[in-house]
Amino acid sequence: MKYDFAAIEKKWQDKWDELDTFAATDDYSKPKYYALVEFPYPSGQGLHVGHPRSYTALDIVARKRRFEGYNVLYPMGWDAFGLPTENYAIKNHIHPEKVTHDNVQRFKSQLKSLGLSFDWNREINTTDPNYYKWTQWIFLQLFKHGLAYKKEMSVNWCTGCKVVLANEEVVGGVCERCGSEVVHKVKSQWMLKITEYAQRLIDDLDTVDYIDRVKISQKNWIGRSTGAQVDFGTTAGDLLTVFTTRPDTLFGATYMVISPEHPYIEKWADRIKNMDAVRAYQQEAARKSDFERTELAKDKTGVKLEGVNGINPVNNTEIPIFISDYVLMSYGTGAIMAVPAHDTRDWDFAKKFDLPIIEVVKGGNVQEEAFTDCETGVMVNSGMLDGLSVEDAKKKITEWLAENGKGEPKVNYKLRDWVFSRQRYWGEPIPIIHCNHCGYVPLDESELPLRLPEVESYEPTGDGDSPLAAMDSWVNVKCPKCGAPAKRETDTMPQWAGSSWYFLRYCDPHNDKAIASKEALDYWMPVDWYNGGMEHTTLHLLYSRFWHKFLYDIGVVSTPEPYQKRTSHGMILGENGEKMSKSRGNVVNPDDIIKEFGADTLRLYEMFIGDFEKSAPWSQNSIKGCKRFLERIYGLLEILKGGDSYSPELESSFHKTIKKVSEDIEALKFNTAIAAMMSLLNEICDHGSVNHAELKTLLLLLNPFAPHLTEEMWEEAGFGGMLNGQRWPAYDPAKCRDAQVEIVVQVCGKIKARIMVDADADESALLAAAKACPEIQAAIEGKNIVKEIVVKGKLVNIVAK
Ligand code: ANZ
Ligand code: ZN
C-alpha cells in the first residue's frame, strides 16, 4: 500500500470542513478549554516554517482535549493593520485593504493545508470595521476613565522620507528604508496610562501559570525599584530632588548628575558660567538613543555646571553638579546623587573627572573598583548610620529624611506610558474630535465604527501628519458637544491595539451589540493555554494584560487575567544554524515541504525537531526520517488482526506509552512523546502483528500529531465512526511500573555508582546491593561508616570517615 499523503490529506481536510468537525459549540454546560496561539500578521511573504511550530503544538493540545471530552475553542484570525502592508500599498499604489485581503487568502489556504483544527467560523480580522469598531469602543472607555491623554512626545523623524518612524524602523540612527538621518521631533501624541497598572501587572503574575522566563521578562520590563526621593539643596536656592535605591549611601555622595534635558539648566542659565559647553553637550546627547546613552557608553562623558553646587542634606556639604547623558530625564527625577564608591557608573565617571570616592559600606577596595555587593556590608563614614547593616541603614535614613522633611520613600517603575498615536493610514482611526471650546471630545458610541476613509494617497503628509490630515472633508466636522467647527483626530492606533483584546472577540465574534456577550466571556475566559513567541513577551503580553485588567475594572470581563497559562516556543533556524532570512538564502517554504512530504510529516517533524522551548536548525534529513516513520505506521494495516485487548507481550509497553505521550504533551515535550511512539512501533514490528485494540490506541495517540493519516487508517481498518469522535486512551498505572529501576549510590554525598534494583526492593535490600558494588567497596574501604541514608527507589548514601 503506497502512502499517498496528498490524496489522504485533501480527503480529510475537505471532510472536516464539510462536517465542521472542529467548531466550538455554544453548549455552555460542557467543560470548556480555550487554546490560543498568536494570530499572524498576514505579510506578503506568506507562511513561514516558524508559524506551524506554535500552531501544531497547541493543535495537539486542542485535539487531545477534544478526546478528553472538552468543548474546545481553538481559533485563528489576522492581525492585519501595520506598516509592511502600508508601505507595499504606497509603493505599488494598491489599496492596503486589497493587499490585506490577498495576503489573508494565501495565509488561510496555507494554514488549511496543515490540517490545523481551527474553528474557522470564528475567524477575525483586526482591519474589519466590525472588529475595529470594538477596538475604538475600548479606546473610548479608556478615554472616559482618564486613561488616555495627550502629551508632547519626542518622535523619530526621518529627514529623508519626512515621516515619523516607529522605533523598529530606526536602525543605527538612520532610517531603515532610505538611510537618511533620523532626528527627534516633538509631537503631541495620544498616550495610555499603563503605568497606573504597573503594580497589579507584577502582583497578578503570582496568580497565573507562565513559564519562568516569561514572568521574569515581564517583571524586568515593568522594572520596579524601591528606594527614596531625597531633596538636595543647591546654591541657586532651588531644591534638586533625586531618586535613589540606596539612600543608605547618602554620606558617600560626592557629586550630583542631572540629565542634559533637565529643566533646571534653563532655569539656571544666568548663573551657569559655561553655558556654551553645556548647550553643545545637550545637542550631542539629543542625537543618541537611550540605549546608546545607558547600555553602550562605557566611556563616561559630561560637563560640570560652573556656578551652581548641590548641598547634601545629611551633612550640608557642597558638592558639584554635572550634566551627563547616562542620566535619563525619563526615569526617576532625571537627577541623581552620585556615589562612586558603590555604583559602577558613578565610579567610572569619578575616575574620569577625578572626583573624590568615599567608602561608606565596608567590604571592598573602593579605590580599585566600586563595591556594589551590599548584602553583607556594614556602614562607615556615615555619622548616625555607622555600624549598621545596609538594610538597617536604609530604614533609618529613610525615616530620618521623612522626619526632617528632606525626602520620602519612593517606588519607581521603568515602565512608561504607552505611546498610542501613529501618523499613518493603515490603522484604526482614533475616535476623538478636537474642538477649540470643548477640548478633546469623544465620538458618540453610536457612530462607531469610525471607518477609514478612502484617500488618494497613503503617503504621510510632509510635516509628519497621517494622510488622513490631508482629507479636509473628513477632518472638518462639527463639535458633538457645542456644534462649533472642530477637527477629527487624524492619528491612527498602533498595531498593538487590535491584538490587545482579540482573544475576547473569538468568544463571540459576530456580536454587534458588544465586544462579546457576557455569557460567552464568562464561559470561555480565561484562555486556558496561550503559546507564542518570546519576542511578544513584553509588549503584546503586557498591553493585553493591561487592557484586560481595565475591562475587568469596568465590568466587561469577569477575570482579572486574560491568560491562565503562557508558554513559548524556540525559533526554527536555517539548516546552517542561522536565523532564516531571504538574504541568507536559508529560508524553507512550508508549501514546498507539504508538497514533497505531506502535512503530517511536516507537523510531526516540527514537533520532533528538538526541545520545544529552544531554537533548532532545520534538517532535511530528519524530515525524511519522520516520513519513513509514518510510512511504517501505514504499513501496520498489513499486519492487522482481530483482538479487543492488548496482547500480553505488548500490554505493558502500551500502558507506558499512553502515560508517556499523555504527560509529555502537557509538558511540551513533544519530541520525547514522538520518540516513545517510535519505539512502540519498533516493538510492534518485532512482535510481528498488531491487533485492533493496539492499533486503535496507537492511532489515537498519534492523531494529534498526524491527524490525516490516523483518520484515514481508522477508516481503512473499519473501526467505525470517525477517529475524531473517540476518547483519549487510558492507562493503568500499575501496568506502567518497571520491574527494575535505577538508583544512585553515593559515598559522602558524591555519586559513585548507579545500579539496577527491583522496583519494590526494601531498604535493607538496597543497602546490601549498594555495598556489593565494587566502586562502593573501593570508596569505603578502611573507613568507618558513620551513617547510611536510603531513599526507596532513588538513592543510597553512605557517609564514611
Ligand atoms: C545613589 C546610588 C548609590 C545608586 C549606589 C545606586 C547605587 P534602578 O535600580 O534602575 O531603579 N538613577 C536614578 N535615576 C536615574 C536616571 N534618571 N538615570 C540614570 N540613573 C538613575 O536604579 C536606580 C539607581 O540608578 C538610583 O540609585 C540612581 O543611583 C540611579 F551605591 O542613587 B542610585
Ligand atoms: Zn465644542
Short mmCIF file of N, CA and C in Angstrom, two decimals, residues 318-396:
data_model
loop_
_atom_site.label_atom_id
_atom_site.label_comp_id
_atom_site.label_asym_id
_atom_site.label_seq_id
_atom_site.Cartn_x
_atom_site.Cartn_y
_atom_site.Cartn_z
N GLU A 318 28.84 70.95 50.36
CA GLU A 318 28.62 71.40 48.98
C GLU A 318 29.30 70.45 48.02
N ILE A 319 28.61 70.01 47.00
CA ILE A 319 29.20 69.10 46.01
C ILE A 319 28.86 69.60 44.60
N PRO A 320 29.73 69.31 43.62
CA PRO A 320 29.48 69.81 42.27
C PRO A 320 28.31 69.10 41.59
N ILE A 321 27.75 69.77 40.58
CA ILE A 321 26.68 69.18 39.77
C ILE A 321 27.17 69.07 38.33
N PHE A 322 26.98 67.91 37.72
CA PHE A 322 27.36 67.69 36.32
C PHE A 322 26.10 67.44 35.49
N ILE A 323 26.24 67.65 34.19
CA ILE A 323 25.24 67.04 33.31
C ILE A 323 25.94 65.90 32.60
N SER A 324 25.24 64.78 32.45
CA SER A 324 25.83 63.65 31.73
C SER A 324 24.69 62.83 31.13
N ASP A 325 24.98 62.24 29.98
CA ASP A 325 23.88 61.54 29.29
C ASP A 325 23.57 60.17 29.89
N TYR A 326 24.36 59.72 30.85
CA TYR A 326 23.97 58.44 31.44
C TYR A 326 22.79 58.59 32.41
N VAL A 327 22.43 59.82 32.71
CA VAL A 327 21.21 60.05 33.48
C VAL A 327 20.10 60.46 32.51
N LEU A 328 19.01 59.69 32.57
CA LEU A 328 17.89 59.90 31.64
C LEU A 328 16.83 60.77 32.30
N MET A 329 16.26 61.67 31.50
CA MET A 329 15.20 62.53 32.04
C MET A 329 13.93 61.72 32.29
N SER A 330 13.80 60.60 31.55
CA SER A 330 12.54 59.85 31.61
C SER A 330 12.44 58.92 32.81
N TYR A 331 13.46 58.86 33.64
CA TYR A 331 13.40 57.94 34.77
C TYR A 331 13.59 58.68 36.08
N GLY A 332 12.86 58.26 37.09
CA GLY A 332 13.00 58.88 38.42
C GLY A 332 12.72 60.37 38.32
N THR A 333 13.69 61.19 38.76
CA THR A 333 13.50 62.64 38.70
C THR A 333 14.41 63.27 37.66
N GLY A 334 15.18 62.43 36.94
CA GLY A 334 16.12 62.98 35.97
C GLY A 334 17.36 63.55 36.63
N ALA A 335 17.53 63.25 37.91
CA ALA A 335 18.71 63.75 38.65
C ALA A 335 19.15 62.67 39.63
N ILE A 336 20.45 62.56 39.85
CA ILE A 336 20.93 61.57 40.81
C ILE A 336 21.96 62.17 41.76
N MET A 337 22.06 61.50 42.91
CA MET A 337 23.24 61.74 43.74
C MET A 337 24.22 60.65 43.34
N ALA A 338 25.48 61.02 43.13
CA ALA A 338 26.44 60.02 42.65
C ALA A 338 27.29 59.53 43.81
N VAL A 339 27.34 58.19 43.91
CA VAL A 339 28.10 57.57 44.99
C VAL A 339 29.15 56.66 44.34
N PRO A 340 30.29 57.23 43.94
CA PRO A 340 31.24 56.46 43.16
C PRO A 340 31.79 55.23 43.88
N ALA A 341 31.82 55.26 45.19
CA ALA A 341 32.37 54.10 45.90
C ALA A 341 31.50 52.86 45.72
N HIS A 342 30.21 53.06 45.42
CA HIS A 342 29.30 51.91 45.43
C HIS A 342 28.41 51.79 44.20
N ASP A 343 28.71 52.55 43.18
CA ASP A 343 27.95 52.41 41.93
C ASP A 343 28.95 52.46 40.79
N THR A 344 28.89 51.48 39.93
CA THR A 344 29.92 51.33 38.89
C THR A 344 29.93 52.50 37.91
N ARG A 345 28.72 52.95 37.50
CA ARG A 345 28.70 54.06 36.54
C ARG A 345 29.28 55.33 37.17
N ASP A 346 28.90 55.55 38.43
CA ASP A 346 29.43 56.72 39.13
C ASP A 346 30.94 56.60 39.32
N TRP A 347 31.39 55.39 39.58
CA TRP A 347 32.83 55.15 39.79
C TRP A 347 33.61 55.49 38.52
N ASP A 348 33.11 54.99 37.38
CA ASP A 348 33.76 55.28 36.09
C ASP A 348 33.83 56.79 35.86
N PHE A 349 32.73 57.44 36.15
CA PHE A 349 32.63 58.89 35.93
C PHE A 349 33.61 59.64 36.85
N ALA A 350 33.65 59.20 38.12
CA ALA A 350 34.51 59.87 39.11
C ALA A 350 35.98 59.72 38.73
N LYS A 351 36.35 58.55 38.26
CA LYS A 351 37.75 58.33 37.85
C LYS A 351 38.10 59.27 36.70
N LYS A 352 37.17 59.36 35.74
CA LYS A 352 37.44 60.17 34.56
C LYS A 352 37.55 61.66 34.93
N PHE A 353 36.71 62.13 35.85
CA PHE A 353 36.70 63.56 36.19
C PHE A 353 37.43 63.86 37.49
N ASP A 354 38.11 62.82 38.00
CA ASP A 354 38.95 63.00 39.18
C ASP A 354 38.17 63.54 40.38
N LEU A 355 37.10 62.84 40.70
CA LEU A 355 36.24 63.27 41.81
C LEU A 355 36.48 62.35 43.01
N PRO A 356 36.24 62.83 44.22
CA PRO A 356 36.52 62.01 45.41
C PRO A 356 35.61 60.79 45.50
N ILE A 357 36.19 59.73 46.04
CA ILE A 357 35.46 58.47 46.22
C ILE A 357 35.48 58.17 47.72
N ILE A 358 34.32 58.21 48.34
CA ILE A 358 34.26 57.99 49.79
C ILE A 358 33.56 56.68 50.09
N GLU A 359 34.28 55.79 50.76
CA GLU A 359 33.69 54.50 51.12
C GLU A 359 32.69 54.69 52.26
N VAL A 360 31.47 54.17 52.06
CA VAL A 360 30.50 54.22 53.16
C VAL A 360 29.98 52.83 53.54
N VAL A 361 30.28 51.83 52.69
CA VAL A 361 29.95 50.45 53.06
C VAL A 361 31.26 49.68 53.02
N LYS A 362 31.60 49.07 54.14
CA LYS A 362 32.87 48.36 54.21
C LYS A 362 32.79 47.02 53.50
N GLY A 363 33.89 46.60 52.90
CA GLY A 363 33.87 45.27 52.27
C GLY A 363 34.76 45.16 51.05
N GLY A 364 35.03 46.26 50.36
CA GLY A 364 35.86 46.15 49.16
C GLY A 364 36.99 47.14 49.21
N ASN A 365 37.65 47.32 48.06
CA ASN A 365 38.65 48.38 47.97
C ASN A 365 38.13 49.37 46.94
N VAL A 366 37.51 50.43 47.43
CA VAL A 366 36.75 51.31 46.53
C VAL A 366 37.66 52.19 45.66
N GLN A 367 38.95 52.24 45.95
CA GLN A 367 39.83 52.97 45.03
C GLN A 367 40.09 52.13 43.78
N GLU A 368 39.96 50.81 43.91
CA GLU A 368 40.19 49.89 42.80
C GLU A 368 38.95 49.72 41.92
N GLU A 369 37.83 49.54 42.59
CA GLU A 369 36.57 49.39 41.85
C GLU A 369 35.40 49.66 42.78
N ALA A 370 34.23 49.90 42.19
CA ALA A 370 33.05 50.16 43.03
C ALA A 370 32.70 48.89 43.80
N PHE A 371 32.35 49.04 45.07
CA PHE A 371 31.93 47.88 45.86
C PHE A 371 30.40 47.89 45.91
N THR A 372 29.81 47.00 45.12
CA THR A 372 28.36 47.06 44.94
C THR A 372 27.63 45.94 45.67
N ASP A 373 28.38 45.04 46.26
CA ASP A 373 27.79 43.89 46.91
C ASP A 373 27.35 44.31 48.32
N CYS A 374 26.09 44.72 48.44
CA CYS A 374 25.70 45.39 49.69
C CYS A 374 25.09 44.46 50.73
N GLU A 375 24.86 43.20 50.37
CA GLU A 375 24.19 42.27 51.28
C GLU A 375 24.89 42.19 52.64
N THR A 376 26.21 42.13 52.59
CA THR A 376 26.96 41.81 53.81
C THR A 376 27.60 43.04 54.45
N GLY A 377 27.52 44.18 53.74
CA GLY A 377 28.30 45.34 54.17
C GLY A 377 27.84 45.99 55.47
N VAL A 378 28.78 46.72 56.09
CA VAL A 378 28.50 47.48 57.31
C VAL A 378 28.85 48.94 57.03
N MET A 379 28.01 49.85 57.52
CA MET A 379 28.18 51.28 57.21
C MET A 379 29.38 51.88 57.95
N VAL A 380 30.13 52.74 57.22
CA VAL A 380 31.23 53.52 57.82
C VAL A 380 31.18 54.94 57.27
N ASN A 381 31.92 55.84 57.89
CA ASN A 381 32.00 57.24 57.44
C ASN A 381 30.61 57.86 57.25
N SER A 382 29.64 57.41 58.03
CA SER A 382 28.26 57.81 57.76
C SER A 382 27.52 58.32 58.98
N GLY A 383 28.25 58.96 59.89
CA GLY A 383 27.59 59.60 61.04
C GLY A 383 26.66 58.66 61.76
N MET A 384 25.40 59.04 61.80
CA MET A 384 24.41 58.28 62.56
C MET A 384 24.20 56.85 62.05
N LEU A 385 24.70 56.57 60.85
CA LEU A 385 24.47 55.23 60.30
C LEU A 385 25.61 54.26 60.58
N ASP A 386 26.72 54.77 61.08
CA ASP A 386 27.91 53.91 61.28
C ASP A 386 27.57 52.65 62.07
N GLY A 387 28.11 51.55 61.58
CA GLY A 387 27.95 50.28 62.30
C GLY A 387 26.70 49.51 61.91
N LEU A 388 25.76 50.17 61.22
CA LEU A 388 24.53 49.46 60.84
C LEU A 388 24.75 48.62 59.58
N SER A 389 23.89 47.61 59.42
CA SER A 389 23.88 46.88 58.16
C SER A 389 23.23 47.78 57.11
N VAL A 390 23.45 47.46 55.85
CA VAL A 390 22.87 48.26 54.77
C VAL A 390 21.34 48.31 54.90
N GLU A 391 20.77 47.16 55.19
CA GLU A 391 19.32 47.06 55.33
C GLU A 391 18.80 48.02 56.41
N ASP A 392 19.44 47.96 57.58
CA ASP A 392 19.01 48.82 58.69
C ASP A 392 19.29 50.29 58.39
N ALA A 393 20.41 50.54 57.71
CA ALA A 393 20.76 51.92 57.39
C ALA A 393 19.72 52.53 56.45
N LYS A 394 19.24 51.73 55.50
CA LYS A 394 18.20 52.22 54.58
C LYS A 394 16.98 52.65 55.36
N LYS A 395 16.58 51.80 56.30
CA LYS A 395 15.39 52.11 57.09
C LYS A 395 15.59 53.38 57.89
N LYS A 396 16.74 53.42 58.58
CA LYS A 396 16.98 54.54 59.49
C LYS A 396 17.04 55.88 58.73
#
